[in-house]
Amino acid sequence: MEGIKTGFKNFDELTNGLDYRKVYALFGDKESGKEQFIYKLVQSALSAKNAIVYVLTSKSYSELITEFNSRGININPYLGADFRILDDFSRTNSPSATDNSYAKILNGPLDLTGLSVSLSSANSDFVKDAKPVINIFDNLSNLLIYNNPVTVYRFLQFVVGKAKLAGITTIFSIDVAMHPPEVIETIKNISDAVIDLKLQEGKRYFKLSGTSKEVLQFKEIE
Amino acid sequence: MIEYKGLDGITDKDFDPYFGIAKLDEQLKGIPSKKVVLISASPSVGNEVFGYQIIHKNITSGVKVLVFLNRTSPQSYLTEMKEYDFPANENLFIIDAYSGITGIKSDETDHIRVIGNPYDKEEVRTKVLKELGNGYGLLVIDSFSLLADFFDFSFATSFMNDIKKEVVSKDSAAVLLFTDWGYEKQNVDKLLSNVNSTIEVKGIEKRVIFGQYFAVLKCDWIEENPAFSSVLFKAMKPGGIKVYFPKILVTGPTDAGKSSFIHSASKNAVSVDKLGGTIALDHGTVDFQGYRADLFGTPGQERFDPLLKMLGGEAIGVFLVVDSTKPEQFPRAVEMLRKTETYGLPVVVIANKSDLDGALKKEEIREKLHLDSAIILIQTVAEDLSKVDPNEPTKLKEAGINEALSALFKQLT
Ligand SMILES: Nc1nc2c(ncn2[C@@H]2O[C@H](COP(=O)(O)OP(=O)(O)OP(=O)(O)O)[C@@H](O)[C@H]2O)c(=O)[nH]1
Ligand SMILES: [Mg+2]
């Protein structure tokens, strides 16, 4: 099967895109372009008829949609149908926020059970519709800040186990600078492949390891 | 203690804590005081709705409930409860061990006690134990596994012992919600050895989740210790936990009132019919006393007999509907049980149209159908005879419908 195109021309040419069913850790610092990478990937994957469950931990679903729109990505036609948001952020500011047809409001970063239940059920819905599914965690850093790391590892192990069984592709986005090296090391171990992003002198670069077509030296991403 | 009557109706004066969940209350007779129950869920199914429902059942029957929250904020928790149609009332008290973690300020109120530093295990312990002195009928901890995650199992185990002592001395009871993330078995076993009852909540899953079930693994206050079977359930939003029967068959001779029965028992029934006669099937979903069931109705006309076997497949119980004025159709009724291959399943016979002149008496029907004395027969009648339309299913009186549902559901759990 063809990989999942990210929408970045030379990334896709050099790597064949992301492999289905694999678990990717997306590492980078604040300015490295992780969000830009994910948003473009979302656009490209949705237009190629994939379904996406987007786990959001650091902003509200309405902010996310605004960000898509401000980048010229028209997400609206996909909302609910192929794009579902699990919003683990909104309740922190507005405790009475409630669900709508495309965003499920979760209880917050400590309720990993609630997140795992909602993820299982959103995944089941998409898999039953015979759609290839991608789970995107934007981002893990917030879960790691609030919880004991061991608790998060256990959670990730569970989520990854389920995803593998169901043939789902997973992407974890992590802000590397926020965590001690052993945390980053463990996330690597849970993942199959690692994408590193960095910003240098105004240009963005990537590396990819753990897939059939690796790119082990930083290459410009545009 | 007032006896819980389950499917026979819920007494409006329940003084002791109950689950408020069908089947659990019928089997365990509620949660006696001095007992600690642990509800252990798989992470893909969760048990928070069990918590909401247990709390709601108790606060609405006058039991003072204390809920310890470390998974989310009190406001968020109450929002979620409300979405399940379980609004809080003045009997609900909260210990907030969450807000301190997120740094969002939370004010103490009459009903909310705040743990200033939820990272401090001693503050958690003493606050909870002290608060239990204020006369609660039930303590709910949501979530107990998160306490073990946050601190460690040795704290969780010793805290459990403290809770148990306190619950025993204060004549209270406790429900602990626990997610089993695949912890070390010996840690979990040690924790479980201290609880009086363990209920397991799981999913039937391969690539996707097909269903959810709960099962009582242990319960030390039921003497005869029946073999607890697992039961399927659905968590409805709103509505909460419903014990679920995926397929119940409604069959019987033509024109007996099968479609009428299904339309009267469910809110959303659909029929594939022509001039009132079913030509493919009827379907309706029933909600009754905490149970939910999907009813499938067969046609009665013989020309559709080739469908019967398929329609009966996977059914777990049967309503056999007969027209009380037409004993000549009774052999056909029994034949339909055979043709749907449901003979021998739990069955309730519905003697319909008992309002009409010439309707046979119960005993006559039993005799003519050669019914075993163990089989229950319920009479049903049109709600309003003047509205009976030959081309429409007719509305049957609720009393008979409820009696019939209750009789079959009892046999199925
Ligand atoms: N008087 C009276 N009429 C009834 C009663 N129940 C149903 N009917 C009428 O009996 C007729 C048949 O009812 P249905 O519910 O369609 O019967 P059915 O068993 O589904 O019939 P088929 O699908 O053709 O096998 C309709 O005209 C109803 O209005 C009852 O209790 N009393
Ligand atoms: Mg019919």
XYZ file of C-alpha atoms and ligand atoms in Angstrom:
668
model
C 0.000 0.000 0.000
C 1.111 3.574 -0.732
C 2.154 5.530 2.334
C 0.298 8.488 3.800
C 1.440 11.632 2.018
C 2.331 14.480 4.326
C 1.868 17.196 1.717
C 5.540 18.214 1.948
C 6.976 17.495 -1.463
C 10.522 16.436 -0.687
C 9.522 14.649 2.521
C 7.110 12.524 0.521
C 9.606 11.909 -2.271
C 12.425 10.935 0.045
C 10.385 8.792 2.419
C 7.341 7.601 0.431
C 5.214 9.210 3.119
C 4.257 7.628 6.416
C 3.673 3.885 6.613
C 0.208 2.781 7.598
C -0.160 0.983 10.942
C 3.040 2.401 12.348
C 3.512 4.498 15.466
C 5.403 7.749 14.879
C 6.920 10.031 17.468
C 7.128 13.563 16.142
C 9.919 15.329 18.017
C 10.810 18.972 17.873
C 11.102 22.176 19.870
C 8.606 24.966 20.041
C 9.552 26.665 16.763
C 10.434 23.533 14.840
C 7.208 23.438 12.878
C 5.463 20.443 14.452
C 2.056 22.032 14.163
C 2.602 23.107 10.572
C 3.705 19.541 9.831
C 0.639 18.029 11.460
C -1.852 20.462 9.936
C -0.556 19.841 6.434
C -0.525 16.117 7.048
C -4.140 16.308 8.200
C -5.142 18.138 5.037
C -3.302 15.728 2.793
C -4.535 12.597 4.608
C -8.160 13.738 4.649
C -8.153 14.508 0.953
C -6.761 10.997 0.395
C -9.835 9.579 2.201
C -8.254 8.717 5.534
C -10.152 9.293 8.750
C -8.483 11.145 11.604
C -9.028 11.205 15.332
C -7.312 14.303 16.672
C -6.464 14.297 20.370
C -6.037 17.873 21.473
C -4.406 18.678 24.791
C -3.157 22.243 24.613
C -5.891 24.229 22.930
C -9.642 24.068 22.442
C -11.292 22.530 19.405
C -12.506 25.929 18.221
C -8.971 27.312 18.374
C -7.781 24.330 16.366
C -10.364 24.944 13.671
C -9.435 28.617 13.554
C -5.799 27.625 13.074
C -6.662 25.356 10.173
C -8.712 28.059 8.544
C -6.071 30.730 9.063
C -3.631 28.517 7.194
C -6.033 28.189 4.308
C -6.974 24.603 5.169
C -10.698 24.117 4.758
C -11.415 21.546 7.449
C -15.145 22.177 7.675
C -16.350 19.635 5.098
C -14.559 16.869 6.998
C -15.767 17.727 10.487
C -17.643 14.856 12.058
C -17.487 12.774 8.893
C -13.767 11.969 8.660
C -12.293 14.287 11.216
C -13.126 14.004 14.889
C -11.607 15.926 17.737
C -11.139 14.656 21.270
C -10.751 17.900 23.154
C -8.914 17.335 26.409
C -8.405 21.046 26.992
C -11.653 23.029 26.944
C -12.989 21.824 30.283
C -9.987 23.356 32.038
C -11.225 26.829 31.133
C -14.918 26.228 30.682
C -16.048 23.333 32.864
C -19.514 23.284 31.351
C -18.360 22.858 27.730
C -20.282 20.059 26.026
C -19.886 17.807 22.982
C -20.976 18.536 19.456
C -21.106 16.410 16.331
C -17.361 16.535 15.683
C -15.729 17.407 19.011
C -15.961 15.359 22.150
C -15.125 17.313 25.272
C -13.059 15.259 27.691
C -12.426 15.806 31.355
C -8.832 16.976 31.187
C -5.295 15.570 31.110
C -5.605 13.425 34.239
C -8.548 11.446 32.927
C -6.628 9.019 30.757
C -9.418 6.479 31.154
C -11.899 8.928 29.633
C -9.487 9.592 26.787
C -8.913 5.926 26.121
C -12.657 5.146 26.169
C -13.406 7.957 23.699
C -10.521 6.995 21.485
C -11.643 3.358 21.364
C -15.144 4.337 20.458
C -14.152 6.901 17.783
C -11.749 4.349 16.304
C -14.401 1.641 16.304
C -16.791 3.918 14.435
C -14.258 4.678 11.709
C -12.994 1.113 11.418
C -16.572 -0.143 11.049
C -16.933 2.315 8.145
C -13.917 0.604 6.562
C -11.830 3.779 6.644
C -8.072 3.832 7.215
C -7.599 5.642 10.521
C -4.873 7.920 11.870
C -4.744 8.897 15.545
C -2.894 12.141 16.142
C -1.858 13.221 19.638
C -1.245 16.979 19.650
C 0.487 16.734 21.996
C 1.829 14.275 24.529
C 3.720 16.939 26.440
C 0.657 18.115 28.269
C -0.264 14.596 29.368
C 3.302 14.089 30.570
C 3.296 17.275 32.611
C 0.202 16.429 34.601
C 0.679 12.713 35.058
C 3.327 10.496 36.464
C 5.392 9.444 33.381
C 4.871 5.765 34.207
C 1.116 6.329 34.079
C 1.437 7.906 30.638
C 3.632 5.043 29.378
C 1.054 2.528 30.506
C -1.619 4.527 28.751
C 0.443 4.771 25.548
C 1.216 1.091 25.615
C -2.479 0.371 25.820
C -3.363 2.811 23.049
C -0.596 1.535 20.780
C -1.601 -2.073 21.395
C -5.198 -1.345 20.381
C -4.092 0.687 17.352
C -1.881 -2.127 16.070
C -4.689 -4.624 16.444
C -7.055 -2.396 14.501
C -4.524 -1.393 11.835
C -4.463 2.241 12.903
C -1.587 4.680 12.329
C -0.532 6.742 15.343
C 1.372 10.014 15.631
C 2.567 11.415 18.958
C 3.751 14.987 18.905
C 6.149 15.941 21.717
C 7.989 19.079 22.645
C 11.423 17.575 23.314
C 12.838 20.438 25.368
C 10.080 20.088 27.931
C 11.044 16.600 29.101
C 14.070 14.861 30.582
C 15.995 12.564 28.203
C 14.711 9.353 29.811
C 11.139 10.331 29.039
C 12.025 10.990 25.403
C 13.899 7.683 25.307
C 10.854 5.776 26.577
C 8.541 7.430 24.056
C 10.997 6.379 21.346
C 10.821 2.819 22.589
C 7.046 2.797 22.457
C 7.141 4.148 18.878
C 8.186 2.388 15.667
C 9.612 5.435 13.977
C 10.809 8.914 14.872
C 10.439 12.133 12.910
C 12.733 14.910 14.126
C 12.032 18.482 13.126
C 14.232 21.506 13.621
C 14.455 25.144 12.688
C 17.825 26.564 11.680
C 18.506 30.009 10.265
C 14.912 30.408 9.213
C 14.736 27.058 7.430
C 12.972 23.877 8.559
C 14.615 20.474 8.483
C 13.540 16.896 9.125
C 14.994 13.471 9.825
C 13.208 10.141 9.810
C 14.264 6.832 11.314
C 12.591 3.500 11.863
C 10.798 3.128 8.512
C 11.616 1.272 5.310
C 12.933 4.462 3.703
C 14.852 6.354 6.346
C 16.361 9.822 6.042
C 19.067 9.890 8.653
C 20.626 13.282 7.917
C 18.626 16.452 8.346
C 17.080 17.534 5.049
C 15.176 20.696 4.338
C 11.502 20.017 4.457
C 9.838 22.362 1.954
C -33.554 -2.972 55.063
C -36.350 -2.725 52.577
C -36.229 -5.328 49.903
C -35.351 -4.177 46.426
C -37.883 -5.522 43.998
C -36.107 -4.840 40.720
C -38.270 -5.770 37.791
C -41.300 -5.947 40.034
C -40.998 -2.246 40.639
C -38.764 -0.073 42.728
C -39.989 0.829 46.165
C -39.797 4.541 46.664
C -38.303 4.160 50.108
C -34.841 2.756 49.776
C -32.771 3.661 52.792
C -29.588 1.746 52.142
C -27.283 2.470 49.237
C -28.104 0.817 45.948
C -26.355 0.573 42.630
C -29.355 1.848 40.713
C -28.224 -0.527 37.993
C -30.495 -3.287 36.775
C -29.336 -6.807 37.547
C -26.682 -5.657 40.041
C -29.345 -4.607 42.517
C -31.407 -7.699 41.812
C -28.467 -10.006 42.408
C -26.613 -8.192 45.151
C -29.613 -6.502 46.815
C -27.889 -3.153 46.868
C -24.772 -2.204 48.796
C -25.167 -3.020 52.494
C -23.557 -0.645 54.946
C -19.978 -1.392 56.020
C -19.139 -2.808 52.585
C -16.546 -1.727 50.032
C -17.160 -2.376 46.326
C -14.527 -2.020 43.635
C -15.593 -1.567 40.014
C -12.676 -2.492 37.806
C -12.890 -1.455 34.165
C -10.913 -2.062 31.039
C -9.488 1.239 29.730
C -11.425 0.999 26.485
C -14.776 0.745 28.248
C -14.435 2.783 31.422
C -16.640 2.838 34.488
C -17.355 6.507 35.107
C -21.006 6.133 34.104
C -21.396 3.458 36.790
C -20.199 6.114 39.220
C -22.658 8.761 37.984
C -25.552 6.353 38.116
C -24.762 4.980 41.567
C -24.421 8.510 42.909
C -27.645 9.644 41.304
C -29.633 6.658 42.523
C -28.518 7.307 46.071
C -28.770 11.080 46.284
C -32.291 10.874 44.875
C -33.301 8.312 47.480
C -32.106 10.432 50.368
C -28.666 8.917 50.898
C -25.949 11.455 51.658
C -23.100 10.767 49.213
C -19.483 11.923 49.285
C -17.549 11.737 46.021
C -13.779 12.065 45.931
C -12.613 13.528 42.604
C -9.061 13.458 41.305
C -9.810 12.784 37.639
C -11.547 16.028 36.791
C -12.941 19.190 38.352
C -16.217 19.222 40.298
C -17.795 21.477 37.660
C -16.748 19.215 34.821
C -17.941 16.154 36.729
C -21.338 17.692 37.400
C -21.643 18.711 33.740
C -20.947 15.165 32.691
C -23.453 13.734 35.190
C -26.092 16.085 33.889
C -25.468 14.997 30.317
C -26.357 11.480 31.366
C -29.502 12.927 32.910
C -28.187 12.460 36.438
C -28.378 15.953 37.920
C -26.880 16.545 41.349
C -28.878 17.606 44.390
C -28.271 18.730 47.964
C -27.297 15.215 49.076
C -24.129 15.235 46.984
C -20.874 16.392 48.566
C -17.543 16.574 46.776
C -13.908 16.382 47.842
C -11.949 18.160 45.138
C -8.467 16.692 44.773
C -8.158 17.909 41.190
C -8.217 21.676 41.044
C -5.038 21.914 43.107
C -3.216 19.979 40.397
C -4.271 22.220 37.547
C -3.655 25.326 39.610
C -7.158 26.566 39.025
C -8.563 28.052 42.157
C -11.462 26.229 43.663
C -13.516 27.673 46.497
C -14.874 25.636 49.357
C -18.634 25.690 49.498
C -21.192 23.902 51.636
C -20.954 21.009 49.233
C -17.357 21.140 48.019
C -14.309 20.490 50.185
C -10.961 21.262 48.602
C -7.685 19.432 49.058
C -5.175 22.252 48.833
C -2.232 20.107 47.830
C -3.365 16.924 46.092
C 0.285 15.850 45.786
C 0.381 15.450 49.544
C -0.806 11.930 50.318
C -1.259 12.632 53.999
C -3.536 15.571 53.287
C -5.545 13.359 50.935
C -5.816 10.614 53.528
C -6.730 12.747 56.515
C -9.201 14.957 54.659
C -11.130 12.004 53.294
C -11.191 10.081 56.563
C -12.186 13.133 58.563
C -14.961 14.034 56.155
C -16.357 10.508 56.453
C -17.122 11.378 60.060
C -19.883 13.674 58.851
C -22.495 10.996 58.348
C -22.350 9.769 54.772
C -24.301 6.748 53.545
C -21.903 6.250 50.662
C -18.407 7.256 49.573
C -17.487 7.125 45.867
C -13.857 7.455 44.778
C -13.304 8.477 41.182
C -10.696 7.374 40.551
C -8.949 4.903 42.796
C -6.517 3.676 40.126
C -5.436 7.274 39.612
C -4.492 7.392 43.300
C -2.291 4.366 42.748
C -0.807 6.048 39.646
C -0.273 9.296 41.435
C 1.324 7.867 44.535
C 1.877 4.119 44.496
C 0.186 0.826 45.282
C 1.407 0.728 48.833
C -0.381 4.021 49.503
C -3.480 2.816 47.637
C -3.556 -0.385 49.665
C -3.127 1.287 53.028
C -5.636 4.009 52.116
C -8.081 1.276 51.179
C -7.630 -0.269 54.634
C -8.242 3.091 56.295
C -11.362 3.661 54.216
C -12.653 0.243 55.085
C -12.159 0.777 58.813
C -13.863 4.142 58.652
C -16.749 2.819 56.575
C -17.277 -0.009 59.049
C -17.155 2.196 62.112
C -19.424 4.866 60.598
C -21.952 2.461 59.039
C -21.195 3.881 55.648
C -20.320 2.080 52.385
C -17.845 2.764 49.589
C -17.607 2.318 45.832
C -14.145 2.635 44.313
C -13.787 3.158 40.573
C -10.690 1.526 39.181
C -9.229 1.315 35.677
C -7.048 -1.712 35.117
C -4.204 -0.530 32.911
C -2.410 -3.823 33.234
C -0.795 -3.266 36.619
C 1.302 -5.916 38.273
C -0.971 -8.707 39.297
C 0.280 -9.032 42.839
C -0.384 -5.343 43.486
C -3.923 -5.600 42.199
C -4.567 -8.856 44.052
C -3.452 -7.323 47.311
C -5.784 -4.402 46.764
C -8.689 -6.653 45.823
C -8.238 -8.931 48.812
C -9.526 -6.093 50.935
C -12.773 -5.333 49.145
C -16.083 -7.040 49.781
C -17.187 -7.124 46.188
C -15.477 -6.760 42.829
C -17.339 -5.969 39.651
C -15.560 -6.194 36.344
C -16.466 -4.015 33.342
C -15.102 -5.073 29.973
C -15.494 -4.835 26.231
C -15.947 -7.599 23.710
C -13.361 -6.437 21.266
C -11.133 -7.495 18.439
C -10.428 -4.770 15.926
C -13.510 -2.898 17.071
C -15.688 -2.991 20.159
C -18.720 -5.217 19.609
C -20.239 -4.943 23.020
C -19.668 -4.211 26.672
C -20.398 -6.331 29.685
C -20.125 -6.359 33.418
C -19.784 -9.296 35.765
C -19.710 -9.738 39.525
C -16.427 -11.472 40.274
C -16.868 -11.564 44.006
C -19.410 -10.566 46.620
C -19.116 -11.624 50.253
C -22.617 -10.667 51.436
C -24.615 -12.943 49.192
C -24.733 -16.206 51.070
C -25.764 -18.743 48.500
C -23.143 -17.208 46.191
C -24.906 -17.843 42.917
C -22.831 -18.183 39.799
C -22.811 -14.582 38.643
C -23.064 -14.494 34.902
C -21.839 -11.601 32.837
C -24.398 -9.267 31.330
C -24.225 -7.074 28.274
C -24.917 -3.401 28.774
C -25.062 -0.124 26.930
C -24.135 3.253 28.377
C -26.762 5.664 27.030
C -26.230 9.414 27.063
C -28.702 10.414 28.448
C -30.001 7.412 30.336
C -26.941 5.713 31.798
C -26.234 2.004 32.129
C -28.866 -0.298 30.668
C -28.624 -4.060 30.778
C -28.919 -4.986 27.134
C -30.608 -7.868 25.295
C -29.571 -7.656 21.648
C -32.352 -9.814 20.229
C -35.728 -10.904 21.459
C -38.092 -12.521 18.988
C -41.808 -11.748 18.768
C -43.644 -14.410 16.829
C -47.095 -15.962 16.519
C -49.935 -16.540 14.013
C -51.098 -13.947 11.569
C -53.087 -11.020 12.937
C -52.467 -12.052 16.555
C -51.005 -8.637 17.440
C -47.216 -9.062 17.143
C -46.716 -5.697 15.469
C -49.114 -4.124 17.957
C -47.080 -5.559 20.818
C -43.787 -4.227 19.440
C -45.193 -0.779 18.705
C -46.740 -0.572 22.159
C -43.610 -1.708 23.981
C -41.124 0.545 22.180
C -40.910 4.180 21.231
C -39.301 3.922 17.851
C -40.741 0.807 16.216
C -40.666 0.330 12.477
C -42.500 -2.313 10.460
C -42.119 -3.509 6.943
C -45.759 -4.170 6.191
C -48.551 -4.002 3.662
C -52.152 -3.220 4.641
C -51.192 -3.754 8.254
C -49.810 -7.259 7.745
C -46.062 -7.652 8.350
C -44.300 -8.802 5.201
C -40.667 -8.774 6.332
C -40.152 -7.859 9.963
C -40.839 -5.389 12.756
C -38.182 -3.863 14.928
C -38.395 -1.799 18.076
C -36.164 -0.897 21.016
C -37.580 -1.277 24.502
C -36.429 0.637 27.572
C -37.825 -0.811 30.749
C -36.659 -0.611 34.373
C -33.002 -0.214 33.504
C -33.123 -2.819 30.751
C -32.880 -2.253 27.038
C -33.871 -4.811 24.424
C -34.146 -4.997 20.674
C -37.382 -6.699 19.645
C -37.663 -8.359 16.249
C -41.117 -9.342 15.016
C -41.847 -11.964 12.397
C -44.678 -11.962 9.881
C -47.479 -14.401 10.707
C -48.684 -15.311 7.232
C -47.495 -18.706 6.074
C -46.222 -17.446 2.741
C -43.381 -15.762 4.648
C -42.314 -18.896 6.515
C -39.000 -19.113 4.641
C -37.951 -15.978 6.552
C -38.633 -17.431 9.972
C -35.409 -19.309 10.552
C -33.320 -16.282 9.682
C -35.406 -13.991 11.881
C -35.092 -16.308 14.856
C -31.297 -16.640 14.634
C -29.375 -15.411 17.714
C -32.541 -14.586 19.642
C -32.187 -15.177 23.372
C -35.861 -15.099 24.309
C -39.313 -15.128 22.735
C -42.685 -13.482 23.076
C -45.251 -15.812 21.551
C -48.321 -13.751 20.691
C -51.690 -15.453 20.184
C -55.205 -14.140 19.531
C -57.288 -15.203 22.535
C -60.350 -15.626 20.331
C -58.707 -17.990 17.836
C -57.792 -21.340 19.420
C -57.772 -22.846 15.922
C -54.482 -20.925 15.361
C -52.775 -22.324 18.463
C -51.077 -25.262 16.718
C -49.693 -22.747 14.237
C -48.301 -20.716 17.136
C -46.317 -23.685 18.418
C -45.230 -24.509 14.879
C -43.788 -20.999 14.587
C -41.550 -21.585 17.603
C -40.163 -24.576 15.749
C -39.791 -22.741 12.455
C -37.956 -19.847 14.074
C -35.835 -22.450 15.867
C -36.520 -20.810 19.183
C -38.321 -23.718 20.824
C -36.818 -24.189 24.267
C -35.642 -20.597 24.715
C -37.166 -18.602 27.576
C -40.660 -17.729 26.385
C -43.602 -15.666 27.578
C -46.968 -16.223 25.947
C -49.006 -13.113 25.206
C -52.747 -13.818 25.072
C -53.789 -10.774 23.109
C -57.217 -9.371 22.233
C -58.566 -10.507 25.569
C -60.943 -7.544 25.263
C -62.923 -9.189 22.465
C -66.099 -11.194 22.907
C -65.317 -14.858 22.810
C -61.824 -14.423 24.218
C -60.824 -17.592 26.045
C -59.894 -17.514 29.699
C -56.265 -17.883 30.747
C -56.681 -21.481 31.854
C -58.419 -22.476 28.633
C -55.623 -20.986 26.585
C -52.954 -22.731 28.652
C -54.727 -26.013 28.191
C -55.301 -25.652 24.465
C -51.675 -24.586 23.916
C -50.487 -27.491 26.139
C -48.368 -25.054 28.124
C -46.001 -26.359 30.733
C -46.953 -24.927 34.111
C -43.616 -23.090 34.312
C -44.395 -20.989 31.247
C -45.848 -17.606 31.997
C -48.919 -16.376 30.141
C -49.903 -12.699 30.180
C -53.141 -11.228 28.865
C -52.998 -8.038 26.826
C -55.779 -5.814 25.504
C -56.199 -2.845 23.189
C -55.989 0.425 25.083
C -59.035 1.841 23.346
C -61.261 -0.552 21.437
C -62.896 2.256 19.494
C -59.538 3.099 17.945
C -58.660 -0.369 16.657
C -57.902 -0.022 12.953
C -57.637 -3.194 10.851
C -54.780 -1.679 8.836
C -52.686 -0.470 11.760
C -51.001 -1.946 14.774
C -53.078 -1.029 17.779
C -51.906 0.433 21.062
C -52.042 -2.155 23.842
C -52.549 -1.311 27.498
C -49.348 -0.589 29.364
C -50.052 -2.841 32.343
C -50.059 -6.012 30.257
C -47.021 -4.934 28.262
C -45.024 -4.227 31.424
C -46.050 -7.505 32.990
C -44.896 -9.345 29.882
C -41.543 -7.519 29.643
C -40.848 -8.062 33.292
C -41.684 -11.765 33.081
C -39.342 -12.404 30.164
C -36.478 -10.168 31.346
C -36.454 -11.968 34.665
C -35.854 -15.225 32.866
C -33.052 -13.719 30.807
C -30.839 -12.384 33.588
N -59.585 -5.716 19.617
C -58.288 -5.809 19.568
N -57.671 -5.694 18.388
C -56.346 -5.795 18.330
C -55.594 -6.031 19.510
N -54.291 -6.094 19.163
C -54.220 -5.903 17.818
N -55.444 -5.726 17.307
C -55.774 -5.551 15.898
O -55.468 -6.752 15.239
C -54.944 -6.541 13.949
C -53.648 -7.238 13.753
O -52.673 -6.662 14.590
P -51.133 -6.705 14.223
O -50.426 -6.202 15.395
O -50.874 -6.087 12.918
O -50.935 -8.288 14.092
P -49.654 -9.099 13.621
O -49.568 -10.278 14.495
O -48.481 -8.239 13.541
O -50.105 -9.567 12.148
P -49.157 -10.105 10.948
O -47.984 -9.250 10.891
O -49.986 -10.026 9.737
O -48.863 -11.511 11.274
C -54.901 -5.040 13.765
O -56.033 -4.621 13.114
C -54.917 -4.518 15.194
O -55.459 -3.225 15.264
C -56.309 -6.149 20.747
O -55.735 -6.354 21.837
N -57.632 -6.032 20.717
Mg -47.262 -7.799 12.119
